[in-house]
XYZ file of C-alpha atoms in Angstrom:
514
model
C 23.825 29.633 9.788
C 24.120 26.620 7.595
C 27.735 25.997 8.204
C 27.349 26.452 12.098
C 24.602 23.758 12.074
C 26.791 21.478 10.166
C 29.673 22.052 12.602
C 27.435 21.254 15.546
C 26.268 17.859 14.036
C 29.879 17.026 13.268
C 30.663 17.409 16.892
C 27.821 15.304 18.065
C 28.731 12.619 15.809
C 32.364 12.387 16.390
C 32.135 12.192 20.081
C 34.005 9.109 21.664
C 32.279 7.095 24.336
C 33.582 4.721 27.050
C 31.878 2.158 29.087
C 30.758 2.768 32.702
C 29.613 -0.622 33.525
C 31.415 -3.929 33.569
C 30.220 -7.388 33.277
C 29.614 -8.003 37.007
C 27.564 -4.783 37.295
C 30.078 -2.640 39.006
C 30.439 1.072 37.735
C 33.983 1.583 36.567
C 33.444 5.260 36.146
C 36.265 5.407 33.699
C 34.651 8.007 31.317
C 31.531 9.574 29.782
C 28.676 7.091 29.249
C 25.656 8.302 27.235
C 22.155 7.319 25.951
C 20.555 8.553 22.799
C 17.071 8.114 21.526
C 14.402 9.773 19.553
C 11.329 11.354 20.955
C 8.149 11.484 18.895
C 4.925 13.215 19.521
C 3.335 12.040 16.196
C 4.509 8.589 15.145
C 2.461 7.227 12.441
C 1.336 3.682 13.801
C -1.811 1.854 14.079
C -3.331 2.079 17.513
C -5.988 0.189 19.371
C -8.926 1.622 21.497
C -7.174 0.509 24.606
C -4.172 2.415 23.892
C -3.907 5.204 21.210
C -6.308 5.963 18.232
C -9.535 4.247 17.611
C -12.324 5.233 17.765
C -10.997 8.713 17.272
C -9.444 10.467 14.211
C -5.945 11.582 14.286
C -5.508 15.277 14.266
C -2.477 17.393 13.160
C -1.216 19.909 15.727
C 0.490 23.308 15.005
C 3.895 24.153 15.873
C 3.118 25.216 19.302
C 1.560 21.930 20.033
C 4.978 20.166 19.354
C 7.206 22.695 20.851
C 10.009 21.640 23.302
C 11.441 24.843 24.692
C 15.039 25.277 25.050
C 16.536 23.714 28.060
C 13.173 22.310 29.018
C 13.890 18.692 28.513
C 14.515 16.555 31.472
C 15.313 12.628 31.538
C 15.032 10.482 34.508
C 16.286 7.065 35.205
C 14.103 4.875 37.731
C 14.290 1.298 38.836
C 11.539 -1.092 37.785
C 9.768 -0.219 41.176
C 9.579 3.271 39.960
C 12.190 4.773 42.375
C 14.035 7.557 41.042
C 17.821 6.849 40.755
C 18.757 10.098 39.144
C 18.457 12.566 36.256
C 20.444 12.342 32.998
C 23.054 15.218 32.605
C 24.081 17.548 29.798
C 20.975 16.760 27.545
C 21.307 17.865 23.993
C 18.219 17.601 21.650
C 17.769 18.839 18.137
C 14.771 18.603 15.809
C 14.889 15.767 13.106
C 11.529 16.323 11.694
C 8.187 17.790 12.400
C 7.236 16.496 15.692
C 10.468 14.332 16.250
C 13.789 15.104 18.089
C 16.958 13.450 18.595
C 18.178 13.323 22.204
C 21.570 12.673 23.730
C 22.588 12.696 27.462
C 25.026 11.603 29.858
C 24.378 8.952 32.585
C 27.858 8.811 34.061
C 26.985 9.776 37.491
C 23.970 7.429 37.971
C 24.872 3.917 39.163
C 23.473 1.440 37.124
C 23.806 -2.275 36.434
C 24.285 -3.791 33.037
C 21.593 -6.369 32.039
C 18.896 -4.760 34.338
C 15.686 -3.180 33.061
C 15.313 0.463 33.957
C 12.535 2.987 33.356
C 13.618 6.009 31.136
C 11.194 8.907 31.925
C 11.144 11.761 29.641
C 9.478 15.199 30.679
C 9.259 18.342 28.706
C 8.234 21.781 29.383
C 7.748 20.873 33.112
C 9.761 23.507 34.977
C 12.632 22.991 37.273
C 10.871 21.416 40.434
C 11.946 18.187 41.734
C 10.927 15.352 39.396
C 8.300 13.258 41.124
C 4.948 11.815 40.532
C 3.060 14.659 42.102
C 4.508 17.406 39.579
C 1.730 19.813 38.466
C 1.403 22.650 36.083
C -1.108 25.535 36.145
C -3.407 26.461 33.502
C -1.413 29.742 32.877
C 1.653 27.528 32.071
C -0.180 26.332 29.114
C 0.264 29.617 27.467
C 3.911 29.194 27.130
C 4.316 25.405 26.249
C 2.604 22.113 26.849
C 3.930 19.699 29.409
C 4.585 16.397 28.047
C 5.576 12.977 29.563
C 6.737 9.701 28.157
C 8.414 6.383 29.392
C 10.363 3.361 28.106
C 11.532 0.270 29.942
C 14.793 -0.550 28.510
C 17.692 -3.061 29.509
C 20.850 -1.271 29.749
C 24.072 -2.645 28.253
C 27.791 -2.340 28.340
C 27.685 0.112 25.339
C 29.123 3.534 25.862
C 26.607 4.878 23.741
C 23.336 3.072 23.772
C 20.620 3.994 21.258
C 17.175 3.011 22.944
C 15.029 3.655 19.885
C 12.054 5.817 20.136
C 10.185 7.100 23.323
C 6.775 8.656 22.509
C 5.446 11.769 24.410
C 2.120 12.234 25.782
C 0.737 15.653 26.259
C -0.510 16.358 29.815
C -3.138 18.747 28.661
C -5.985 18.852 26.377
C -6.968 21.215 23.561
C -10.384 22.864 23.070
C -11.298 24.403 19.784
C -14.207 26.433 18.607
C -14.477 26.743 14.498
C -16.928 28.701 12.519
C -18.041 26.671 9.314
C -17.077 28.175 6.103
C -20.756 28.686 5.123
C -21.294 30.929 8.247
C -18.143 32.937 7.459
C -19.547 33.408 3.947
C -22.794 34.671 5.482
C -20.854 37.255 7.214
C -20.446 35.831 10.692
C -17.425 36.125 13.031
C -16.388 34.882 16.388
C -16.231 37.782 18.537
C -15.352 35.826 21.774
C -15.500 32.497 23.347
C -15.215 31.553 26.978
C -14.891 28.080 28.842
C -16.550 27.437 32.233
C -15.928 24.867 34.921
C -12.440 23.547 34.616
C -9.296 22.820 36.751
C -6.709 25.657 37.209
C -3.965 22.882 37.478
C -3.029 19.381 36.234
C -0.649 16.645 36.630
C 2.250 16.041 34.494
C 2.112 12.230 34.974
C -0.830 10.423 33.676
C -2.727 7.710 35.841
C -1.428 4.348 35.082
C 2.148 5.388 34.391
C 3.621 3.001 37.174
C 2.617 -0.225 35.131
C 3.568 1.169 31.699
C 6.479 -0.322 29.951
C 6.230 2.388 27.172
C 4.224 5.394 26.704
C 1.720 3.804 24.274
C 0.608 1.348 27.151
C -1.210 4.183 28.703
C -4.976 3.777 28.225
C -5.956 7.184 26.926
C -9.378 6.801 27.488
C -8.872 6.112 31.393
C -5.604 7.796 32.303
C -7.181 10.892 33.764
C -5.919 12.115 37.185
C -7.215 15.511 38.532
C -5.613 18.001 40.732
C -5.994 21.989 41.135
C -9.154 23.957 41.974
C -12.431 24.031 40.181
C -13.006 27.391 38.570
C -16.585 28.309 37.528
C -15.886 31.747 36.040
C -15.504 32.016 32.238
C -11.939 31.567 30.965
C -11.437 33.395 27.673
C -10.275 31.416 24.764
C -7.837 32.857 22.156
C -9.446 34.034 19.182
C -7.622 34.065 15.895
C -6.895 37.162 13.757
C -9.509 36.086 11.132
C -11.990 35.722 14.031
C -12.994 32.341 12.479
C -11.641 30.029 15.523
C -10.826 30.116 19.004
C -8.553 27.670 21.176
C -7.807 26.984 24.692
C -5.307 24.484 26.311
C -6.527 23.061 29.699
C -5.739 20.622 32.251
C -7.871 17.227 32.547
C -11.383 17.406 34.213
C -13.536 14.888 35.262
C -16.779 16.248 33.671
C -18.454 12.796 33.599
C -18.260 12.887 37.319
C -18.833 16.463 38.222
C -21.068 17.318 35.035
C -24.307 17.076 36.999
C -23.305 19.995 39.221
C -20.557 21.656 37.522
C -20.507 20.743 33.748
C -17.900 22.148 31.444
C -19.455 24.449 28.858
C -18.493 27.202 26.368
C -20.294 30.308 25.750
C -19.941 32.127 22.398
C -20.467 35.527 21.117
C -20.660 36.131 17.257
C -21.086 39.005 14.994
C -23.098 38.973 11.825
C -22.221 41.745 9.317
C -24.838 42.371 6.594
C -24.422 44.651 3.670
C -21.317 46.509 2.486
C -19.779 49.888 2.815
C -21.627 52.850 4.640
C -24.815 50.562 4.579
C -23.247 47.699 6.356
C -24.892 46.631 9.754
C -23.333 44.352 12.540
C -25.637 42.235 14.798
C -23.950 40.821 17.974
C -25.438 37.510 19.618
C -24.430 35.855 22.803
C -25.170 32.288 23.443
C -24.384 31.303 27.311
C -23.156 27.927 27.968
C -24.167 26.938 24.399
C -21.616 24.036 23.964
C -21.515 21.085 26.278
C -18.984 18.332 26.594
C -21.417 15.448 26.142
C -23.204 13.540 23.531
C -26.170 14.931 21.681
C -29.102 13.168 19.994
C -30.328 13.609 16.550
C -32.349 16.604 17.345
C -29.426 18.466 18.802
C -30.523 17.943 22.435
C -27.903 16.924 25.175
C -28.300 13.259 26.083
C -29.112 13.014 29.843
C -26.015 11.608 31.801
C -23.831 11.461 28.757
C -21.120 13.953 30.060
C -17.614 12.798 28.955
C -14.370 13.686 30.676
C -11.684 16.187 29.188
C -8.623 13.953 28.906
C -4.897 14.961 28.252
C -3.665 14.452 24.634
C -6.981 14.855 23.022
C -8.463 17.597 20.879
C -12.110 18.716 21.544
C -13.268 20.518 18.341
C -16.678 22.167 17.874
C -17.683 23.340 14.491
C -20.639 25.969 14.649
C -22.776 25.085 11.598
C -25.591 27.237 12.101
C -26.923 30.214 14.296
C -30.516 30.744 14.875
C -32.985 31.952 17.402
C -33.057 28.554 18.852
C -29.384 28.320 19.398
C -26.234 27.044 17.861
C -26.075 24.036 15.667
C -22.688 22.324 16.497
C -20.620 19.514 15.226
C -18.292 18.176 17.537
C -15.224 16.205 17.112
C -12.995 14.264 19.635
C -9.552 13.342 18.382
C -6.165 11.760 19.461
C -3.677 14.681 19.267
C -1.579 12.787 16.729
C -0.217 13.546 13.310
C -0.414 9.882 12.068
C -2.974 11.168 9.467
C -4.184 14.684 9.383
C -7.869 14.904 10.156
C -9.694 15.867 7.084
C -11.546 18.724 7.904
C -14.120 19.239 5.285
C -17.519 20.730 6.379
C -19.997 20.302 3.558
C -23.265 21.421 5.138
C -26.071 20.231 2.862
C -27.520 22.488 0.286
C -31.302 22.099 0.376
C -34.532 23.799 0.002
C -35.137 25.954 3.169
C -37.827 26.042 4.411
C -39.633 22.772 3.680
C -42.666 23.621 1.556
C -46.440 22.741 1.976
C -48.292 20.963 -0.593
C -50.408 23.705 -2.056
C -47.380 26.163 -2.339
C -45.176 27.073 -5.249
C -42.044 25.354 -4.125
C -39.889 26.725 -6.894
C -41.010 30.481 -7.046
C -41.239 31.308 -3.559
C -41.929 34.617 -2.114
C -39.161 36.118 0.191
C -41.520 36.524 3.337
C -43.054 33.224 3.536
C -46.140 34.751 4.944
C -48.841 32.513 3.395
C -47.952 29.109 4.898
C -50.963 27.206 6.356
C -51.110 25.777 9.748
C -49.444 22.462 9.838
C -52.297 20.056 10.720
C -53.157 16.401 10.256
C -56.155 14.026 11.237
C -56.370 10.323 11.631
C -58.452 8.838 8.393
C -58.878 5.060 8.684
C -60.272 4.767 5.074
C -57.671 7.004 3.292
C -54.640 7.420 5.575
C -52.823 9.809 3.686
C -55.768 12.073 2.661
C -55.678 14.075 5.987
C -51.911 13.603 6.577
C -49.354 16.218 7.021
C -47.765 16.665 3.826
C -44.862 18.706 2.502
C -41.985 18.752 -0.222
C -38.256 18.584 0.292
C -35.395 18.735 -1.971
C -31.568 18.384 -1.129
C -29.048 19.180 -3.920
C -25.542 18.681 -2.479
C -23.173 17.387 -1.412
C -23.533 14.238 -3.639
C -24.667 11.328 -1.760
C -25.652 13.035 1.343
C -28.126 11.116 3.249
C -31.205 12.535 5.009
C -34.064 11.255 7.150
C -37.482 12.706 8.049
C -38.212 11.871 11.624
C -40.674 12.494 14.321
C -40.098 12.329 18.194
C -43.240 10.510 18.880
C -43.831 6.652 19.007
C -43.969 5.066 15.413
C -47.126 3.227 16.749
C -48.841 6.454 16.713
C -47.337 7.922 13.641
C -45.727 6.842 10.446
C -43.617 8.726 7.623
C -43.973 7.820 3.956
C -41.809 9.486 1.300
C -42.372 9.805 -2.482
C -39.899 10.660 -5.053
C -41.221 12.833 -7.990
C -40.439 11.829 -11.523
C -38.774 14.601 -13.454
C -40.580 13.282 -16.531
C -44.197 12.999 -15.850
C -44.324 14.023 -12.248
C -45.538 10.718 -10.752
C -44.746 9.795 -7.279
C -43.041 6.460 -6.281
C -42.678 5.428 -2.708
C -39.107 5.098 -1.610
C -37.375 3.858 1.634
C -34.965 5.737 3.856
C -31.955 4.118 2.234
C -32.778 6.129 -1.162
C -33.093 9.401 0.498
C -29.855 11.144 -0.770
C -28.977 14.518 -2.328
C -30.476 14.680 -5.869
C -30.225 17.979 -7.500
C -33.268 17.099 -9.969
C -35.614 15.641 -7.682
C -38.232 16.745 -5.130
C -39.571 14.472 -2.451
C -43.000 14.439 -0.926
C -43.099 13.691 2.696
C -46.244 12.632 4.742
C -46.713 12.241 8.335
C -49.708 9.766 8.790
C -51.439 9.313 12.191
C -52.118 5.801 13.133
C -54.711 6.464 15.961
C -57.311 9.019 16.568
C -57.637 11.272 19.408
C -60.604 11.885 21.783
C -63.115 14.325 20.281
C -61.987 17.970 21.260
C -58.460 17.266 22.042
C -55.195 18.071 20.021
C -51.590 16.879 20.119
C -48.543 18.590 18.948
C -46.128 16.320 17.038
C -42.599 17.488 16.459
C -41.242 16.835 12.899
C -37.833 17.382 11.470
C -35.221 16.268 8.952
C -31.883 14.894 9.957
C -28.783 14.225 7.870
C -25.791 12.100 8.383
C -22.586 14.342 8.941
C -20.022 12.822 6.442
C -17.288 15.022 8.289
C -18.163 13.351 11.616
C -18.758 9.627 11.130
C -21.742 8.395 13.016
C -23.490 11.288 13.924
C -26.763 13.144 12.773
C -27.995 16.627 13.192
C -31.342 18.340 12.305
C -31.588 20.582 9.219
C -32.987 24.059 9.601
C -36.154 23.407 7.779
C -38.267 25.958 9.293
C -37.022 29.178 7.866
C -33.907 31.280 8.871
C -33.032 33.022 11.891
C -35.616 35.746 12.637
C -37.955 34.197 9.708
C -39.788 31.264 11.358
C -42.269 30.338 8.473
C -44.561 27.558 9.656
C -47.209 28.832 11.970
C -47.193 27.943 15.721
C -43.940 25.978 15.505
C -42.211 27.736 18.192
C -38.721 29.388 18.020
C -36.871 26.319 16.913
C -35.959 26.479 13.195
C -35.077 22.750 13.053
C -38.628 21.542 14.000
C -42.103 22.013 12.557
C -44.864 21.330 15.119
C -47.762 19.741 13.487
C -51.101 19.745 15.287
C -52.879 16.555 15.188
C -56.537 17.013 15.708
C -59.423 14.518 16.276
C -61.227 13.497 13.323
C -64.534 13.172 14.852
C -66.406 16.387 14.844
C -63.303 18.325 13.519
C -63.450 20.338 10.232
């Protein structure tokens, strides 16, 4: 096999090329004229937000993501007004490196003029239909290979073998992934199935804005969406891997920001949890319908109104399931340019902390397994000693090193404030600290107080939602709520509903209350 490959390369490099175009622009057609260039899917270059890259990470694709099938590469020459002049003949391509191919093709039969700029259009995995702007592919085609498109404006010369340099390819589809965190896998969870709802069953090969692009990187990946096909609302099964730790689906573009109010794209998840080993092992199956949405979330994990974002070509949408509870899934999401410039550092360090948050009058170290002796979370306004009747609890986070956390309430700070005190390991004294100082510390406990700033009318109560958020170091700029109210099926603070990320504190009136 090694000898055969060397023989092929010797033939390619030994070819003799003759000119087809003379100085006055007429085609002499004396022999074969060829173009050569490299095509790249993963060139390591800096990118601007208007083109490729920022604000997203770069994400390494698997081999399938970079595949150009045999005899599935087509090259078209067009004039500067985007009129197709002809297809390149006798195309040869071979892999030079991961995500990079060398291409050679004949342009003898296309009448071209020396010194004139033309568009070189490259299409991969797009079938045999006539090359035109309206070329489409079906979602089922994506199971075989991903259609790709690229362009370069180039001035052709008299050279019989002109090297155009590099033409970048843009994948015409998006990639959606659902991944279980290592922590959930260690707890016995497995991904049983995943299905996506509301998507297009077809997509365009060409991106929006292609007619004015001088090179592929001129395409604005934030705004290149162009839709076709029918909307499908039934669940489309995602492909679950053998270890049942992840699922993937390739899909055409979809204007989720436009249609999200009525037909939002969502992912339903079914997970299994196996407890115990051997003959005593038990498996629990749980289904979460439409649990994952393509939108932005607030710090409490709630979808932000009118924040649906489009599903655009050449992007990976990755959702990491970090927690499973009665209240739903805790999801970390990532949108990444589908490039191999830098491998995305997928490191999910879910914080290690004391769960649940412990009340003041509780042995926070030697706690019992059932947590059945927790008091009702309550507080009152006290104008003389504001912290005396405040809600007070203890919290400790030990890892990862430097992990930031913040206690929050959903109500106005004009009505409630939060103070945090750090306990000394030497003499157990408390020192008030600011939010900037709240980081993982294996040796220290923190006392958190939620303090009312106003009284209520006699005989009335108010429920205040309290939680603790953490900055996700693996997903810059995002925060999520910790599970602070016990584990699944074991909600510990009384009267706090079924959300393990929230403790509902009952604010009672100070006048006439006990």
